[in-house]
Coordinates of C-alpha atoms and ligand atoms in Angstrom, one line a residue:
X1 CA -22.4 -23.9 -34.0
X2 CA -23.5 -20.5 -32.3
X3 CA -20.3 -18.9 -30.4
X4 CA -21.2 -16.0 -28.0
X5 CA -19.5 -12.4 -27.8
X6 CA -16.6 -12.6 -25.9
X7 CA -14.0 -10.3 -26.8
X8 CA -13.8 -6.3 -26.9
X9 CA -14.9 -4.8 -23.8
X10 CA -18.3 -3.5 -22.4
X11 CA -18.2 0.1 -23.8
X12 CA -19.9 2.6 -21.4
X13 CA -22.5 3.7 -24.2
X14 CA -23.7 0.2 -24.8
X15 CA -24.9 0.4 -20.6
X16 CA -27.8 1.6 -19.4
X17 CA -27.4 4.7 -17.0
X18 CA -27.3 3.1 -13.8
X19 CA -24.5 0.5 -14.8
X20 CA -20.8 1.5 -16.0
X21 CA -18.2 -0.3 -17.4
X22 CA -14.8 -2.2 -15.3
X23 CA -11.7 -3.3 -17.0
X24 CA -11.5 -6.5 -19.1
X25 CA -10.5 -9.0 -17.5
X26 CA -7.3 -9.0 -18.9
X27 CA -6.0 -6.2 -17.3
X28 CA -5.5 -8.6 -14.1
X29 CA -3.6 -11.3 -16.0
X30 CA -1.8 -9.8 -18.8
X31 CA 1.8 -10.4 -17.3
X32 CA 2.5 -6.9 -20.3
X33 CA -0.3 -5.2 -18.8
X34 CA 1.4 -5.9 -15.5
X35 CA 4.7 -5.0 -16.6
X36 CA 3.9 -1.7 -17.8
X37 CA 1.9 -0.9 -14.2
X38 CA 4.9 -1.7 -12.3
X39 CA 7.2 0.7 -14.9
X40 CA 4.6 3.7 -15.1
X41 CA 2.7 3.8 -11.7
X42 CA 4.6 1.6 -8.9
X43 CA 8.1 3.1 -9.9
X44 CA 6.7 6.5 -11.6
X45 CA 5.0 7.7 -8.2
X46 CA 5.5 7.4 -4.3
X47 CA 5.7 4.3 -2.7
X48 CA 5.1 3.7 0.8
X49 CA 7.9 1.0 1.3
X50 CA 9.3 0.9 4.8
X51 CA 8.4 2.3 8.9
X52 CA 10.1 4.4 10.1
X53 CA 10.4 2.9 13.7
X54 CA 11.4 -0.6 12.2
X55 CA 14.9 0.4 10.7
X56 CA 15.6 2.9 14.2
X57 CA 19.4 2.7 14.8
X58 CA 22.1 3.6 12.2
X59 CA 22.8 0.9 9.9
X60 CA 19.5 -1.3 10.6
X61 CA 17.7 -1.6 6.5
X62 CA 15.0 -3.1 4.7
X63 CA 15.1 -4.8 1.6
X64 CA 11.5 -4.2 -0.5
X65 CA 10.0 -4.7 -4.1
X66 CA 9.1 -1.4 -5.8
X67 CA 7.8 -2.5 -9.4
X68 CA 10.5 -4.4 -10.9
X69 CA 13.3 -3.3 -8.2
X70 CA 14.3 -4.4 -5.2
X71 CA 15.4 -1.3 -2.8
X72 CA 17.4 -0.9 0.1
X73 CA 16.1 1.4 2.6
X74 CA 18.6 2.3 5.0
X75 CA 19.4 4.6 8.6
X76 CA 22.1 6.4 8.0
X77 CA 25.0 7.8 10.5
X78 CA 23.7 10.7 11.4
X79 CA 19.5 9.5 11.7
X80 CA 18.6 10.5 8.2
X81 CA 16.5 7.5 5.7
X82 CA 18.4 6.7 2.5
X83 CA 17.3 4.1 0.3
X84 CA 18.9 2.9 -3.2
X85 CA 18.3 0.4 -5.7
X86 CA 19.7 -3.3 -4.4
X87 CA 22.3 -4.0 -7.7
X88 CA 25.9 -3.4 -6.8
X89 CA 27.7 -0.9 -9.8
X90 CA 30.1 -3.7 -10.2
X91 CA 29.1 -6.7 -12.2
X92 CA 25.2 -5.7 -11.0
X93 CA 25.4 -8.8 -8.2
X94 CA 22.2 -7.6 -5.5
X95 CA 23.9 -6.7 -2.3
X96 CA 21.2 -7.6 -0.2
X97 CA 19.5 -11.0 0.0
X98 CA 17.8 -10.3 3.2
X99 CA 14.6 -8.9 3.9
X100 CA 16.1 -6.6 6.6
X101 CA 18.9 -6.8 8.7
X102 CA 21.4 -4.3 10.3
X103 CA 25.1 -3.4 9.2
X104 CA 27.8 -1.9 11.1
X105 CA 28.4 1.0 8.6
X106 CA 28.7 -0.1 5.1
X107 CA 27.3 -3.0 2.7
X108 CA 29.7 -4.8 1.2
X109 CA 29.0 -6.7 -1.9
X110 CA 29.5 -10.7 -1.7
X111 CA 30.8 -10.9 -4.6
X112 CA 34.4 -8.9 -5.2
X113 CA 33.9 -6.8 -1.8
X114 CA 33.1 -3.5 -3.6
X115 CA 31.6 -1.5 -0.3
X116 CA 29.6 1.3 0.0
X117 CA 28.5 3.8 2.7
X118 CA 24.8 3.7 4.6
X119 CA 24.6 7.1 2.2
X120 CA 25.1 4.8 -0.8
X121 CA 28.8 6.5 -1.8
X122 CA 31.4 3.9 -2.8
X123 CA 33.9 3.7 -0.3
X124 CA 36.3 1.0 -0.9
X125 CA 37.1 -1.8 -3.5
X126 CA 39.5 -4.0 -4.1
X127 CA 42.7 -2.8 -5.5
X128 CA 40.7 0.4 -5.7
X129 CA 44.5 1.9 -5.4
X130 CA 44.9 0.8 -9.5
X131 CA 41.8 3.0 -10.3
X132 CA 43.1 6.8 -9.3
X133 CA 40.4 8.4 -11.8
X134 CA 37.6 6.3 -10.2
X135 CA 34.9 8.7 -8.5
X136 CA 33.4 7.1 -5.8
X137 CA 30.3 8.7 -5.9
X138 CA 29.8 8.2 -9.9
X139 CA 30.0 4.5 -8.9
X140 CA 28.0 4.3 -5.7
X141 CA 24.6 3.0 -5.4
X142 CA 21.6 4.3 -7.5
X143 CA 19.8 6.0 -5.0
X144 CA 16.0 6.8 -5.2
X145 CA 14.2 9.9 -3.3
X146 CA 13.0 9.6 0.0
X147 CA 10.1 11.4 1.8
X148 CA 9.2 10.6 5.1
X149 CA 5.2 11.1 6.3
X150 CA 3.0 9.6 9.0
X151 CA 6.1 7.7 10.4
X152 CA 6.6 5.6 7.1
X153 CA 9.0 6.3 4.4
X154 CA 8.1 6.4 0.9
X155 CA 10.2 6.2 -1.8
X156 CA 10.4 7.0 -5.7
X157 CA 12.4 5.7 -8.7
X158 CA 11.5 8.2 -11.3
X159 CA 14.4 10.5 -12.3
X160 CA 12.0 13.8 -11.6
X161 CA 9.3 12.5 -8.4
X162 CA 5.8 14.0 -8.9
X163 CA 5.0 16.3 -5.8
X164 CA 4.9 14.4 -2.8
X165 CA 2.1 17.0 -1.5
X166 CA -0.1 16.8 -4.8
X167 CA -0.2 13.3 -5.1
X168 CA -0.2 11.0 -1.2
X169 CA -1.1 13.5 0.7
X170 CA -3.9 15.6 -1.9
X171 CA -5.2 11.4 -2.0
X172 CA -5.7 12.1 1.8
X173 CA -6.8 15.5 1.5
X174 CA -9.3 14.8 -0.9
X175 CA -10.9 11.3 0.8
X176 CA -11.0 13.3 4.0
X177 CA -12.3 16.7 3.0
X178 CA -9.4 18.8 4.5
X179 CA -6.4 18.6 5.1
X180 CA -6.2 19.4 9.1
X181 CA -8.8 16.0 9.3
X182 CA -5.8 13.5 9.6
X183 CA -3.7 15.3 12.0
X184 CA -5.5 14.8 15.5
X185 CA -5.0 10.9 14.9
X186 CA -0.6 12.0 14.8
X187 CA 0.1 8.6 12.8
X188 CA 3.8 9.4 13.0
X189 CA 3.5 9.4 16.7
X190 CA 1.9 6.1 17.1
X191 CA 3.3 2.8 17.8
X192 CA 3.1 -0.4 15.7
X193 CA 0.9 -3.0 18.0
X194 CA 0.7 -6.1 15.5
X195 CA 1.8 -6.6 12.0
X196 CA 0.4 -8.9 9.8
X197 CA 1.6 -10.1 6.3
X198 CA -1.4 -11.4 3.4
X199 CA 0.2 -13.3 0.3
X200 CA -2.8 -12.5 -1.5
X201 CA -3.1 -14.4 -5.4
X202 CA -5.0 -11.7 -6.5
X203 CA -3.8 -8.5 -9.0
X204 CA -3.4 -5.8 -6.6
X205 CA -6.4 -3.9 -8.6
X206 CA -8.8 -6.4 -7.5
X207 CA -7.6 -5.1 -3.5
X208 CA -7.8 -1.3 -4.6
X209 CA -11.3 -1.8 -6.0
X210 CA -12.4 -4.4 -3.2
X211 CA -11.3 -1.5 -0.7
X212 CA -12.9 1.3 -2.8
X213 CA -16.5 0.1 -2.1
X214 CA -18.7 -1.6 0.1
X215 CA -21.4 -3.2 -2.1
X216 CA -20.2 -6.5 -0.6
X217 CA -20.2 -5.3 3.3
X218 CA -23.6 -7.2 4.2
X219 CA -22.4 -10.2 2.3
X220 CA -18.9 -10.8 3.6
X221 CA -18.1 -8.6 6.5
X222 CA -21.0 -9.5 9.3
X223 CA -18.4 -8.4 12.2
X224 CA -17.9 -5.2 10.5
X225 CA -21.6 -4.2 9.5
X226 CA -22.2 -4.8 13.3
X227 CA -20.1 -2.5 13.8
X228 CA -21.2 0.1 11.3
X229 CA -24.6 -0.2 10.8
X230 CA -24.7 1.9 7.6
X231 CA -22.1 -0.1 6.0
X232 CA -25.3 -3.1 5.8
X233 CA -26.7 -0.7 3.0
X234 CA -24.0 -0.6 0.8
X235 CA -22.2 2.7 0.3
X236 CA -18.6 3.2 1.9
X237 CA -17.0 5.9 3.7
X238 CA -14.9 6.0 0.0
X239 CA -18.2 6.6 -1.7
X240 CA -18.6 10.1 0.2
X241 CA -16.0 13.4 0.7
X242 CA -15.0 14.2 4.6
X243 CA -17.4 11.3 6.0
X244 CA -17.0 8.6 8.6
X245 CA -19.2 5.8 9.0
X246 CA -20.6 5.8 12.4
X247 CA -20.6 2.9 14.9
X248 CA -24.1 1.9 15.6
X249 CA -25.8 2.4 19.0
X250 CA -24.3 -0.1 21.3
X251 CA -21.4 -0.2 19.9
X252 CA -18.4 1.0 22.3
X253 CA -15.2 0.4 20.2
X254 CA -14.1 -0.6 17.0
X255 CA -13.3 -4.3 18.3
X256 CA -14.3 -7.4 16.6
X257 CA -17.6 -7.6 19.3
X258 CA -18.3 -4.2 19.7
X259 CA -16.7 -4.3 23.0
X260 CA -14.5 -1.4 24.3
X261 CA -11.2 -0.6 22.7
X262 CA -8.2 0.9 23.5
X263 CA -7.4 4.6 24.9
X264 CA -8.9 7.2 22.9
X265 CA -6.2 9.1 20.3
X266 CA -6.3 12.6 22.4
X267 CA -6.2 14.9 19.1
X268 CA -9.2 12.9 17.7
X269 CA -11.9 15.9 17.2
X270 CA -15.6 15.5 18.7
X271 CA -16.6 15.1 15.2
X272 CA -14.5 12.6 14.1
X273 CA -15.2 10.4 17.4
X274 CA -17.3 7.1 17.3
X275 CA -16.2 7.0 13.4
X276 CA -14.2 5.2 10.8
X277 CA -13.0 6.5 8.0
X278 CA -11.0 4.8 5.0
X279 CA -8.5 6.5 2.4
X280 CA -7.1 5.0 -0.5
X281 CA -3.6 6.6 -1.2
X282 CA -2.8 5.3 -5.4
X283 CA -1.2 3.0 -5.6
X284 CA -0.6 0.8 -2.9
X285 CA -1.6 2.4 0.7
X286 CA -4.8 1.9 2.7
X287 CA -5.4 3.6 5.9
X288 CA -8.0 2.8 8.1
X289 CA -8.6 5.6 10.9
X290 CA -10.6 5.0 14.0
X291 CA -10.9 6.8 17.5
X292 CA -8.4 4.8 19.3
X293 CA -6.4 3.7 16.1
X294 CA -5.2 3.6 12.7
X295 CA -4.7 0.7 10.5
X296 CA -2.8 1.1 7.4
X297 CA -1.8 -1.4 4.4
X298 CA 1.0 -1.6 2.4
X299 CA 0.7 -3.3 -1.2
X300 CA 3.8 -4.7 -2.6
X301 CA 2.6 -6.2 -6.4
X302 CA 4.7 -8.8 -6.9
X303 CA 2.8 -10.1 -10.2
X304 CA -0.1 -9.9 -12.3
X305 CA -2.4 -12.5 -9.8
X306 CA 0.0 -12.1 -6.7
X307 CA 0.2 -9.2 -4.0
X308 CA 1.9 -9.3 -0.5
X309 CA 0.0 -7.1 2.0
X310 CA 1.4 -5.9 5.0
X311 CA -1.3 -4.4 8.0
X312 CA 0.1 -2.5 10.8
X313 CA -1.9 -1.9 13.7
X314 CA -1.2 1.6 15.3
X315 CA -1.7 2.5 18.8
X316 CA -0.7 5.1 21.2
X317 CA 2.9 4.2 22.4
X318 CA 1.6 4.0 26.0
X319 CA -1.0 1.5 25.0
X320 CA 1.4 -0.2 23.5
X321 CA 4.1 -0.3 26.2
X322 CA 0.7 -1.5 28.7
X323 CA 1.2 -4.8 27.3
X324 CA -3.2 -4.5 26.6
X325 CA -5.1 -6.6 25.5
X326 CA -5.2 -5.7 21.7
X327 CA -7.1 -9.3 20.1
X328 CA -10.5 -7.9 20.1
X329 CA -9.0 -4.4 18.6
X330 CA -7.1 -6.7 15.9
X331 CA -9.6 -9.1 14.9
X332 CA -11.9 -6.5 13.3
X333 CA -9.8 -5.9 11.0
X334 CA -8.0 -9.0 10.6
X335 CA -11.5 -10.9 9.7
X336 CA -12.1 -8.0 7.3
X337 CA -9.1 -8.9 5.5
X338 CA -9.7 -12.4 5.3
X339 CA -13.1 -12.0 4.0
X340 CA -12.1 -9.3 1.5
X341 CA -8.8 -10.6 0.6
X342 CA -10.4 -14.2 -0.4
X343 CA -13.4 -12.7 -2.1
X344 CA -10.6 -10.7 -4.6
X345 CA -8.9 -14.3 -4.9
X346 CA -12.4 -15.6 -5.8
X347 CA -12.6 -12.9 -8.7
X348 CA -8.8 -13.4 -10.0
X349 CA -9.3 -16.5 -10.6
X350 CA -12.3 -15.8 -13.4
X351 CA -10.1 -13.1 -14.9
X352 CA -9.0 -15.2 -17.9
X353 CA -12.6 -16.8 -18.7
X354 CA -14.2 -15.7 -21.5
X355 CA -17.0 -14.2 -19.8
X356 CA -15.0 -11.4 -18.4
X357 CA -13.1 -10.7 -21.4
X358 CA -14.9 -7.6 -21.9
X359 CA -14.9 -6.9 -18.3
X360 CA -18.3 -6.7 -15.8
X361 CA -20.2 -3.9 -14.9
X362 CA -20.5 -1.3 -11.3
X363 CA -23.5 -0.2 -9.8
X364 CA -24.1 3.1 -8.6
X365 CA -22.4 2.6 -5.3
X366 CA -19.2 1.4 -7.2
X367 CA -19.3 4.4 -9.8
X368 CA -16.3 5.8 -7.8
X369 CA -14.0 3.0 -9.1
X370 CA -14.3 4.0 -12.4
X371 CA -12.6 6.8 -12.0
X372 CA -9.5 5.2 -10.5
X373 CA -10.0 3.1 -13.6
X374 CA -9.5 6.0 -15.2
X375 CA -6.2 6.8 -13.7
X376 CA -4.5 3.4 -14.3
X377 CA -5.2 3.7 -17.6
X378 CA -4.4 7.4 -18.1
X379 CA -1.1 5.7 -17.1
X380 CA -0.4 2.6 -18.6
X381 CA -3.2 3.0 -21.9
Ligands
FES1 FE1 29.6 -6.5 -6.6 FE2 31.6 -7.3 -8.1 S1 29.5 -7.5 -8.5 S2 31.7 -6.3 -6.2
FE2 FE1 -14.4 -5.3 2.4

């Protein structure tokens, strides 16, 4: 009996130049693998967890999963985001079971009432009159820094966050070519249109790396290559520094049938008009800008072959408030989804065989996802 080679993984060396290396396949099931990703990058670095606009009065919060917490983000009394980790300092019990709600000014725990403040700080417990020596703020919630940017708020769990200006935003920086190129689009001062949730059972690596490149545009995405006509050839706006793919010829918006979209973002440069242009913010953001929009993703990994996406559709507020049309705006993208999200499902299911054990291979025009290769395993080895 012959038995083929199936384990190691493709070393670069053993390709020929035009071809490198992926991961192995197990780096998409290996719940340990998946484990150390969500301790070393998803609660290491910033995470883009809540917007802004959808927790807008004091006491309104969401609950999300960052790595292997569950956080509260919170408004707070006097307007200011505050977000801590979800386990009351009692007996640990999780405070919150809802995905967002609003309180009047305090959470208190379900189980033996301790209560805390919108700013975390313990405020009352139970015969809290027998404890003189107890400091409330020693025993409030764990909280977690908080950064608000392009009218979402991020949060980290690491005891020391990286710089929130050479990590998201140099990811932004870099894609775009400058750092001036995202502020005519004001994300911060645009309104959420539609919002739509993805349970993806894919590892969210197989949704960075689908995103990253557009090998598979003429295959999967015939809306979008209408569209953008250079997209049909292969190399995504990701694969160059400052570019936008252009929308062909008789195209007049960015709308599922090339039909006219919505008002025009007014700090959208000449240059950037009539383009799209796509950043990957590491680890778990995607944003998608456009003259008279911006899409962006949130990731939230919930395990090694599952990943809930969120996709806001962003709009001027006056659009919004129109009551437009916005289906043929949406659909784009929403298609675009579908087709990419299924074709990462069609690959996470092979990541166990034992033809992928030593991984696959990318072409030139996927070279770029080595490198972010690279960076998850600078992290997690
Ligand atoms: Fe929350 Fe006891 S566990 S009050
Ligand atoms: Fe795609």
């Amino acid at each position: 009996m012959t038995t083929g080679e199936y384990v190691g993984s493709i070393a670069d060396t053993q390709l020929p130049e035009s071809l490198r290396a992926t991961l192995p396949g197990r780096y998409y099931t290996d719940p340990a693998i998946f484990a150390a990703e969500q301790a070393l990058i998803l609660e290491e670095g910033w995470f883009c967890a809540v917007l802004a606009a959808d927790i807008p009065t004091a006491g309104d919060f969401e609950t999300v999963q960052v790595g292997r917490e569950s956080v509260i983000v919170a408004r707070g009394r006097t307007g200011d985001v505050h977000a801590y980790l979800n386990v009351c300092r009692h007996r640990g019990a999780r405070l919150c079971t809802e995905e967002k709600g609003s309180v009047r000014r305090s959470f208190q725990c379900p189980y033996h009432a301790w209560t805390y403040g919108l700013d975390g700080k313990l405020i009352s417990a139970p015969n809290i009159a027998s404890m003189p020596d107890i400091d409330r703020r020693e025993y409030g919630l764990n909280r977690v820094a908080v950064q608000e940017w392009l009218g979402y708020v991020w949060v980290c769990l690491a005891d020391e966050p990286p710089s929130f200006a050479d990590t998201v935003i140099a990811d932004v920086t870099t894609r775009l070519g400058s750092p001036e190129a995202i502020v005519g689009y004001d994300v911060a001062g645009l309104q959420l249109g539609r919002r739509i949730s993805y349970d993806v059972a894919a590892n969210w690596k197989q949704i960075v790396e689908n995103f990253m490149e557009c090998y598979h545009c003429g295959t999967i995405h015939p809306e979008l290559t209408e569209v953008l006509p250079e997209f049909a050839d292969g190399l995504a706006a990701q694969y160059f520094v400052g570019h936008g793919a252009e929308f062909g010829e008789d195209v007049a918006g960015f709308t599922v049938d090339g039909s006219a979209g919505l008002a025009r973002l007014p700090g959208v440069a000449a240059e950037q008009d009539r383009r799209y242009y796509a950043i990957t913010v590491r680890p778990q953001v995607f944003i998608n800008l456009v003259p008279d929009h911006v899409v962006l993703h949130r990731m939230f990994p919930l395990s090694a072959d599952r990943t809930l996406v969120v996709c806001d559709w962003l709009y001027l507020p006056e659009v919004v408030a129109s009551g437009a049309d916005l289906d043929r705006s949406v659909e784009l993208f929403h298609r675009v989804n579908q087709q990419d999200f299924e074709a990462c499902e069609r690959c996470q299911v092979s990541m166990d065989s034992r033809s992928y054990a030593r991984g696959g291979v990318l072409v030139p025009s996927e070279h770029h996802i080595g490198e972010f290769h690279d960076w998850v395993r600078e992290r997690v080895g």
